[in-house]
Coordinates of C-alpha atoms in Angstrom, one line a residue:
X97 CA 0.0 0.0 0.0
X98 CA 1.5 3.3 -1.0
X99 CA 1.7 6.2 1.5
X100 CA 0.0 9.4 0.4
X101 CA 0.3 12.8 1.9
X102 CA -2.3 15.4 0.8
X103 CA -1.5 19.0 1.5
X104 CA -4.1 21.7 0.9
X105 CA -2.5 25.1 0.5
X106 CA -4.0 28.5 -0.4
X107 CA -4.8 32.0 0.9
X108 CA -6.7 32.4 4.2
X109 CA -10.4 31.8 3.7
X110 CA -9.9 29.6 0.6
X111 CA -11.3 26.5 2.5
X112 CA -8.3 24.5 3.5
X113 CA -9.7 23.4 6.9
X114 CA -13.1 22.9 5.5
X115 CA -11.7 20.6 2.8
X116 CA -9.6 18.7 5.3
X117 CA -12.7 18.1 7.3
X118 CA -14.6 17.1 4.2
X119 CA -11.9 14.6 3.1
X120 CA -11.9 13.0 6.6
X121 CA -15.7 12.5 6.5
X122 CA -15.8 11.4 2.9
X123 CA -13.0 8.8 3.3
X124 CA -14.6 7.5 6.4
X125 CA -17.8 7.0 4.5
X126 CA -16.1 5.0 1.7
X127 CA -14.2 2.9 4.3
X128 CA -10.8 4.3 3.2
X129 CA -8.3 4.6 6.1
X130 CA -7.2 8.2 6.5
X131 CA -5.6 10.4 9.2
X132 CA -5.8 14.2 9.3
X133 CA -3.6 16.6 11.3
X134 CA -3.2 20.3 12.0
X135 CA 0.1 21.7 10.7
X136 CA -1.0 25.3 11.4
X137 CA 0.6 26.7 14.6
X138 CA -2.0 29.6 14.6
X139 CA -5.1 27.5 14.2
X140 CA -6.5 26.7 17.6
X141 CA -10.0 25.7 16.4
X142 CA -10.2 22.9 13.8
X143 CA -13.5 21.4 12.5
X144 CA -12.1 17.9 12.2
X145 CA -10.7 15.3 14.6
X146 CA -6.9 15.6 14.3
X147 CA -4.5 12.6 14.7
X148 CA -2.1 15.2 16.1
X149 CA -1.8 18.9 16.4
X150 CA 1.4 20.8 15.7
X151 CA 0.5 23.3 18.4
X152 CA 1.6 20.6 20.9
X153 CA 5.1 21.4 19.6
X154 CA 4.9 25.2 18.9
X155 CA 2.1 27.8 18.8
X156 CA 2.2 31.1 17.1
X157 CA 1.3 32.9 20.3
X158 CA 4.4 31.6 22.1
X159 CA 6.6 32.6 19.1
X160 CA 5.1 36.1 18.9
X161 CA 5.7 36.8 22.6
X162 CA 9.1 35.3 22.7
X163 CA 10.5 36.8 19.5
X164 CA 8.4 40.0 19.5
X165 CA 7.0 39.2 16.0
X166 CA 3.7 39.9 14.4
X167 CA 1.2 37.3 13.3
X168 CA 2.7 36.6 9.8
X169 CA 6.3 36.6 11.1
X170 CA 5.2 34.4 14.0
X171 CA 3.8 31.8 11.6
X172 CA 6.9 31.7 9.4
X173 CA 9.2 31.5 12.5
X174 CA 7.0 28.6 13.8
X175 CA 7.3 26.8 10.5
X176 CA 11.1 27.0 10.8
X177 CA 10.8 25.5 14.3
X178 CA 8.8 22.6 12.9
X179 CA 11.5 22.1 10.3
X180 CA 14.1 22.1 13.1
X181 CA 12.1 19.4 15.0
X182 CA 11.2 17.1 12.1
X183 CA 11.8 14.1 14.3
X184 CA 8.7 15.0 16.3
X185 CA 6.6 15.2 13.1
X186 CA 8.0 11.9 11.8
X187 CA 7.1 10.2 15.0
X188 CA 3.5 11.4 14.8
X189 CA 3.2 10.5 11.2
X190 CA 4.5 7.0 11.9
X191 CA 1.3 6.4 14.0
X192 CA -1.0 7.6 11.2
X193 CA -2.8 5.7 8.4
X194 CA -1.2 5.4 4.9
X195 CA -3.2 8.4 3.7
X196 CA -2.6 11.6 5.6
X197 CA -4.1 15.0 5.1
X198 CA -2.0 17.9 6.6
X199 CA -3.7 21.2 7.2
X200 CA -1.0 23.9 6.9
X201 CA -1.0 27.7 7.4
X202 CA -2.5 30.0 4.8
X203 CA 0.4 32.5 4.5
X204 CA 1.2 32.9 0.7
X205 CA 4.9 33.3 1.6
X206 CA 5.0 29.5 2.3
X207 CA 4.1 28.7 -1.3
X208 CA 5.9 31.6 -3.0
X209 CA 9.4 32.1 -1.6
X210 CA 9.8 30.9 2.0
X211 CA 11.7 27.6 2.1
X212 CA 10.5 26.0 5.3
X213 CA 7.6 24.1 3.8
X214 CA 9.5 22.8 0.8
X215 CA 12.2 21.5 3.1
X216 CA 9.7 19.8 5.3
X217 CA 8.1 18.1 2.3
X218 CA 11.4 16.9 1.1
X219 CA 12.0 15.2 4.4
X220 CA 8.6 13.6 4.4
X221 CA 9.1 12.4 0.8
X222 CA 12.2 10.5 2.0
X223 CA 9.9 8.8 4.5
X224 CA 8.2 7.2 1.5
X225 CA 5.2 9.6 1.1
X226 CA 3.8 10.4 -2.3
X227 CA 3.0 14.1 -1.9
X228 CA 0.0 15.8 -3.6
X229 CA -0.5 19.5 -3.2
X230 CA -4.0 20.9 -3.4
X231 CA -3.8 24.6 -4.4
X232 CA -7.1 26.2 -3.3
X233 CA -8.6 29.4 -4.6
X234 CA -12.0 30.8 -3.7
X235 CA -14.1 30.8 -6.8
X236 CA -14.9 34.5 -6.2
X237 CA -11.7 35.2 -8.2
X238 CA -13.7 34.4 -11.3
X239 CA -16.0 37.4 -10.9
X240 CA -13.2 39.9 -11.7
X241 CA -10.8 39.5 -14.6
X242 CA -7.9 41.0 -12.6
X243 CA -8.5 38.7 -9.7
X244 CA -8.5 35.7 -12.0
X245 CA -5.3 36.7 -13.8
X246 CA -3.5 37.4 -10.5
X247 CA -4.7 34.0 -9.2
X248 CA -3.2 32.3 -12.2
X249 CA 0.1 33.9 -11.5
X250 CA -0.2 32.7 -7.9
X251 CA -0.8 29.2 -9.1
X252 CA 2.1 29.2 -11.5
X253 CA 4.4 30.4 -8.7
X254 CA 3.1 27.8 -6.3
X255 CA 3.7 25.1 -8.9
X256 CA 7.3 26.2 -9.4
X257 CA 8.0 26.6 -5.6
X258 CA 6.5 23.2 -4.6
X259 CA 7.8 20.6 -7.2
X260 CA 5.1 18.0 -6.6
X261 CA 2.0 16.9 -8.3
X262 CA -0.5 19.8 -7.8
X263 CA -4.2 19.9 -8.2
X264 CA -5.6 23.4 -8.5
X265 CA -9.1 23.8 -7.1
X266 CA -11.7 26.5 -7.3
X267 CA -13.5 26.1 -4.0
X268 CA -17.0 27.2 -2.9
X269 CA -18.3 26.8 -6.5
X270 CA -21.8 26.4 -5.0
X271 CA -21.6 30.0 -3.8
X272 CA -20.4 31.5 -7.1
X273 CA -23.9 32.4 -8.4
X274 CA -24.6 34.5 -5.3
X275 CA -21.4 36.4 -5.8
X276 CA -22.0 37.3 -9.4
X277 CA -21.2 34.1 -11.2
X278 CA -24.3 34.3 -13.4
X279 CA -22.8 37.4 -15.0
X280 CA -19.5 35.9 -16.0
X281 CA -18.5 37.0 -19.6
X282 CA -17.4 33.4 -20.4
X283 CA -18.6 29.9 -19.7
X284 CA -17.1 28.1 -16.7
X285 CA -14.9 25.9 -18.9
X286 CA -13.0 29.0 -20.1
X287 CA -11.8 29.5 -16.5
X288 CA -11.2 25.9 -15.5
X289 CA -9.3 24.9 -18.6
X290 CA -7.5 28.3 -18.8
X291 CA -8.4 28.7 -22.5
X292 CA -7.1 31.4 -24.8
X293 CA -6.5 34.2 -22.4
X294 CA -6.2 36.8 -25.1
X295 CA -10.0 36.9 -24.9
X296 CA -9.6 38.2 -21.4
X297 CA -7.7 41.3 -22.4
X298 CA -10.8 43.4 -23.4
X299 CA -12.4 42.5 -20.1
X300 CA -9.3 43.6 -18.2
X301 CA -9.2 46.9 -20.1
X302 CA -12.9 47.4 -19.4
X303 CA -12.4 46.7 -15.6
X304 CA -9.3 49.0 -15.4
X305 CA -11.0 51.9 -17.3
X306 CA -13.7 51.9 -14.6
X307 CA -11.3 52.4 -11.8
X308 CA -10.0 55.8 -10.5
X309 CA -6.7 55.3 -12.2
X310 CA -8.4 54.7 -15.6
X311 CA -7.0 52.6 -18.4
X312 CA -3.8 53.3 -20.4
X313 CA -1.5 51.7 -22.9
X314 CA 0.8 50.9 -20.1
X315 CA -1.7 48.7 -18.4
X316 CA -2.6 47.0 -21.7
X317 CA 1.0 46.1 -22.3
X318 CA 1.3 44.7 -18.8
X319 CA -1.8 42.6 -19.2
X320 CA -0.5 41.2 -22.5
X321 CA 2.8 40.3 -20.9
X322 CA 1.1 38.6 -17.9
X323 CA -1.2 36.6 -20.2
X324 CA 1.7 35.5 -22.3
X325 CA 3.6 34.4 -19.2
X326 CA 0.8 32.2 -18.0
X327 CA 0.1 30.7 -21.4
X328 CA 3.8 30.1 -22.1
X329 CA 4.0 27.9 -18.9
X330 CA 0.8 26.1 -19.9
X331 CA 0.6 24.5 -16.4
X332 CA -2.6 25.7 -14.9
X333 CA -6.0 24.0 -15.0
X334 CA -8.7 23.8 -12.3
X335 CA -11.0 21.3 -10.6
X336 CA -14.1 22.7 -9.1
X337 CA -15.4 21.8 -5.6
X338 CA -18.6 22.1 -3.6
X339 CA -17.4 20.3 -0.5
X340 CA -20.9 19.3 0.7
X341 CA -21.7 17.7 -2.7
X342 CA -20.9 14.0 -2.9
X343 CA -20.4 14.0 -6.7
X344 CA -18.0 16.9 -6.4
X345 CA -16.0 15.2 -3.7
X346 CA -15.9 11.9 -5.8
X347 CA -14.5 13.8 -8.7
X348 CA -11.9 15.7 -6.7
X349 CA -10.7 12.6 -4.8
X350 CA -10.2 10.7 -8.1
X351 CA -8.1 13.7 -9.4
X352 CA -6.0 13.5 -6.2
X353 CA -5.6 9.7 -6.6
X354 CA -4.5 10.1 -10.2
X355 CA -1.9 12.6 -9.2
X356 CA -0.5 10.3 -6.4
X357 CA -0.8 7.0 -8.2
X358 CA -3.1 5.6 -5.5
X359 CA -5.8 5.0 -8.0
X360 CA -3.7 2.5 -10.0
X361 CA -2.4 0.8 -7.0
X362 CA -5.9 0.0 -5.6
X363 CA -8.0 -0.9 -8.6
X364 CA -5.6 -3.6 -9.7
X365 CA -6.0 -5.4 -6.4
X366 CA -9.8 -5.8 -6.8
X367 CA -11.0 -9.4 -6.3
X368 CA -13.3 -10.1 -9.3
X369 CA -15.3 -12.7 -7.5
X370 CA -16.3 -10.4 -4.6
X371 CA -15.9 -6.9 -6.0
X372 CA -13.7 -5.9 -3.0
X373 CA -10.0 -5.3 -2.7
X374 CA -7.7 -8.2 -2.0
X375 CA -6.7 -6.7 1.4
X376 CA -10.3 -5.6 2.1
X377 CA -9.2 -1.9 2.2
X378 CA -11.3 0.8 0.6
X379 CA -13.4 -1.7 -1.2
X380 CA -16.2 0.8 -1.8
X381 CA -13.8 3.2 -3.3
X382 CA -12.1 0.5 -5.5
X383 CA -15.5 -0.4 -7.0
X384 CA -16.4 3.2 -7.6
X385 CA -13.1 3.9 -9.3
X386 CA -13.5 0.9 -11.7
X387 CA -13.8 1.4 -15.4
X388 CA -17.6 1.4 -15.0
X389 CA -17.5 4.8 -13.3
X390 CA -15.6 7.7 -14.8
X391 CA -15.9 9.9 -11.7
X392 CA -15.2 13.1 -13.6
X393 CA -17.8 15.8 -13.4
X394 CA -18.2 17.6 -16.8
X395 CA -17.6 21.3 -16.3
X396 CA -20.8 22.0 -18.2
X397 CA -22.8 20.0 -15.6
X398 CA -21.0 22.0 -12.9
X399 CA -22.0 25.2 -14.5
X400 CA -25.6 24.1 -14.9
X401 CA -25.7 22.7 -11.4
X402 CA -24.3 25.6 -9.5
X403 CA -24.2 28.7 -11.7
X404 CA -27.1 28.3 -14.2
X405 CA -30.8 28.7 -13.8
X406 CA -31.6 25.0 -13.1
X407 CA -30.2 24.6 -9.7
X408 CA -33.6 23.8 -8.2
X409 CA -34.0 21.0 -10.7
X410 CA -30.6 19.5 -9.8
X411 CA -31.5 19.7 -6.1
X412 CA -34.7 17.8 -6.7
X413 CA -32.9 15.2 -8.9
X414 CA -30.3 14.7 -6.2
X415 CA -33.0 14.4 -3.5
X416 CA -34.8 11.7 -5.5
X417 CA -31.4 9.9 -6.0
X418 CA -30.8 9.8 -2.3
X419 CA -34.3 8.4 -1.7
X420 CA -33.8 5.7 -4.3
X421 CA -30.5 4.7 -2.8
X422 CA -32.1 4.5 0.6
X423 CA -34.8 2.2 -0.8
X424 CA -32.3 0.0 -2.6
X425 CA -30.2 -0.3 0.5
X426 CA -32.9 -2.5 1.9
X427 CA -32.5 -5.1 -0.9
X428 CA -31.4 -8.6 0.3
X429 CA -28.0 -10.0 -0.8
X430 CA -28.3 -11.3 -4.3
X431 CA -31.6 -9.6 -4.9
X432 CA -31.8 -7.6 -8.1
X433 CA -32.6 -3.9 -7.9
X434 CA -35.9 -4.5 -9.7
X435 CA -37.0 -7.1 -7.1
X436 CA -36.1 -4.7 -4.3
X437 CA -38.8 -2.4 -5.6
X438 CA -41.6 -4.9 -4.8
X439 CA -43.3 -4.5 -1.5
X440 CA -44.0 -7.3 1.1
X441 CA -47.4 -8.1 -0.5
X442 CA -45.7 -8.6 -4.0
X443 CA -47.2 -5.4 -5.4
X444 CA -45.0 -3.3 -7.7
X445 CA -44.2 0.2 -6.5
X446 CA -43.1 1.5 -9.9
X447 CA -44.5 1.4 -13.4
X448 CA -43.5 -1.2 -16.0
X449 CA -41.2 1.1 -17.9
X450 CA -39.0 1.7 -14.8
X451 CA -39.0 -1.9 -13.9
X452 CA -37.9 -2.9 -17.4
X453 CA -35.2 -0.3 -17.3
X454 CA -33.9 -1.7 -14.0
X455 CA -33.9 -5.3 -15.3
X456 CA -32.0 -4.1 -18.3
X457 CA -29.4 -2.5 -16.1
X458 CA -29.1 -5.7 -14.1
X459 CA -28.5 -7.7 -17.2
X460 CA -25.8 -5.2 -18.3
X461 CA -24.0 -5.6 -15.0
X462 CA -24.1 -9.4 -15.3
X463 CA -22.9 -9.3 -18.9
X464 CA -20.9 -6.1 -19.5
X465 CA -20.0 -7.2 -23.0
X466 CA -23.6 -7.6 -24.1
X467 CA -26.3 -5.1 -24.9
X468 CA -28.6 -5.9 -22.0
X469 CA -30.9 -7.9 -24.2
X470 CA -32.1 -5.0 -26.3
X471 CA -32.9 -1.3 -25.7
X472 CA -31.3 1.9 -26.8
X473 CA -28.4 3.8 -25.5
X474 CA -28.7 7.5 -24.7
X475 CA -25.8 9.7 -25.8
X476 CA -25.1 13.3 -25.0
X477 CA -24.9 15.8 -27.9
X478 CA -21.6 17.6 -28.2

């Protein structure tokens, strides 16, 4: 079993602790062993149950008082103390599960130029951990072209400073519509895929001309240079996240597992006779990550779900899906899903069309190479 270390980084308020808590709950739900820990010496209130807390070693309040530093300087000094006491961290990690989520401070200096965090990660990599960095940005950055461009620069710098697989994430996507997401000049895929940024230049000029400083050729040339810089690297792309949405968490965790290699190491150990993993670890996840489930949310669906005008329809569809799963959970072992929809008196609770559809799906599962005994296949138009 490979050892994976997941490190969410990003500015304060981007959702690092919330995501850490969400990952702990989600992995527990899918029976995947996971430990989470607080690596932020300034965070004295965490929403999750930590395996250990770095404040047992050093707290920012102690550093500020002892060294007469401010909050930011205190955090950076405390990170250097953690680096100087890595044996303490290694001992705590040795007691954790193979998958560990560390919740670090949100100071941008740590992912831009300060060397304490990279040196800590280098040491942990030597312990055998495969490190995946999650670079979080609040999706509110999409509402202003200048915020989006500056966030791209921040991501590029972070990817150069932390030389590990990085998954860039736009968090709080479910709040984007309330913050002006419905008025975005481009579709969501323009931002997540970082498409041709030259289309962003007129929007930047329009935004800058509305400020007190006004627009000028000087700003236009700077915008063009920054756009060229980001596009020349060609490194940045984004996942989206609504941490309370199960499908969104599925999609994100699969992206993390692709980056770490965990996905390949688990699915090849599936026992075909039982559907579980050979070592009986994370069997639910191994089945979900099989070839029968892609796990990738189409960005068009994300836009329709959270930014478009059909959010209520998606909410209702999701509610019905949960109700259906709850009913099917009562099926006896070996009982087909169609049979599970028959009540105790033998009366069918659904119409014939739905029953036929479920029987067809059962035949498809038993014979993946067949066509289910007839029927049509629905495809999505491009």
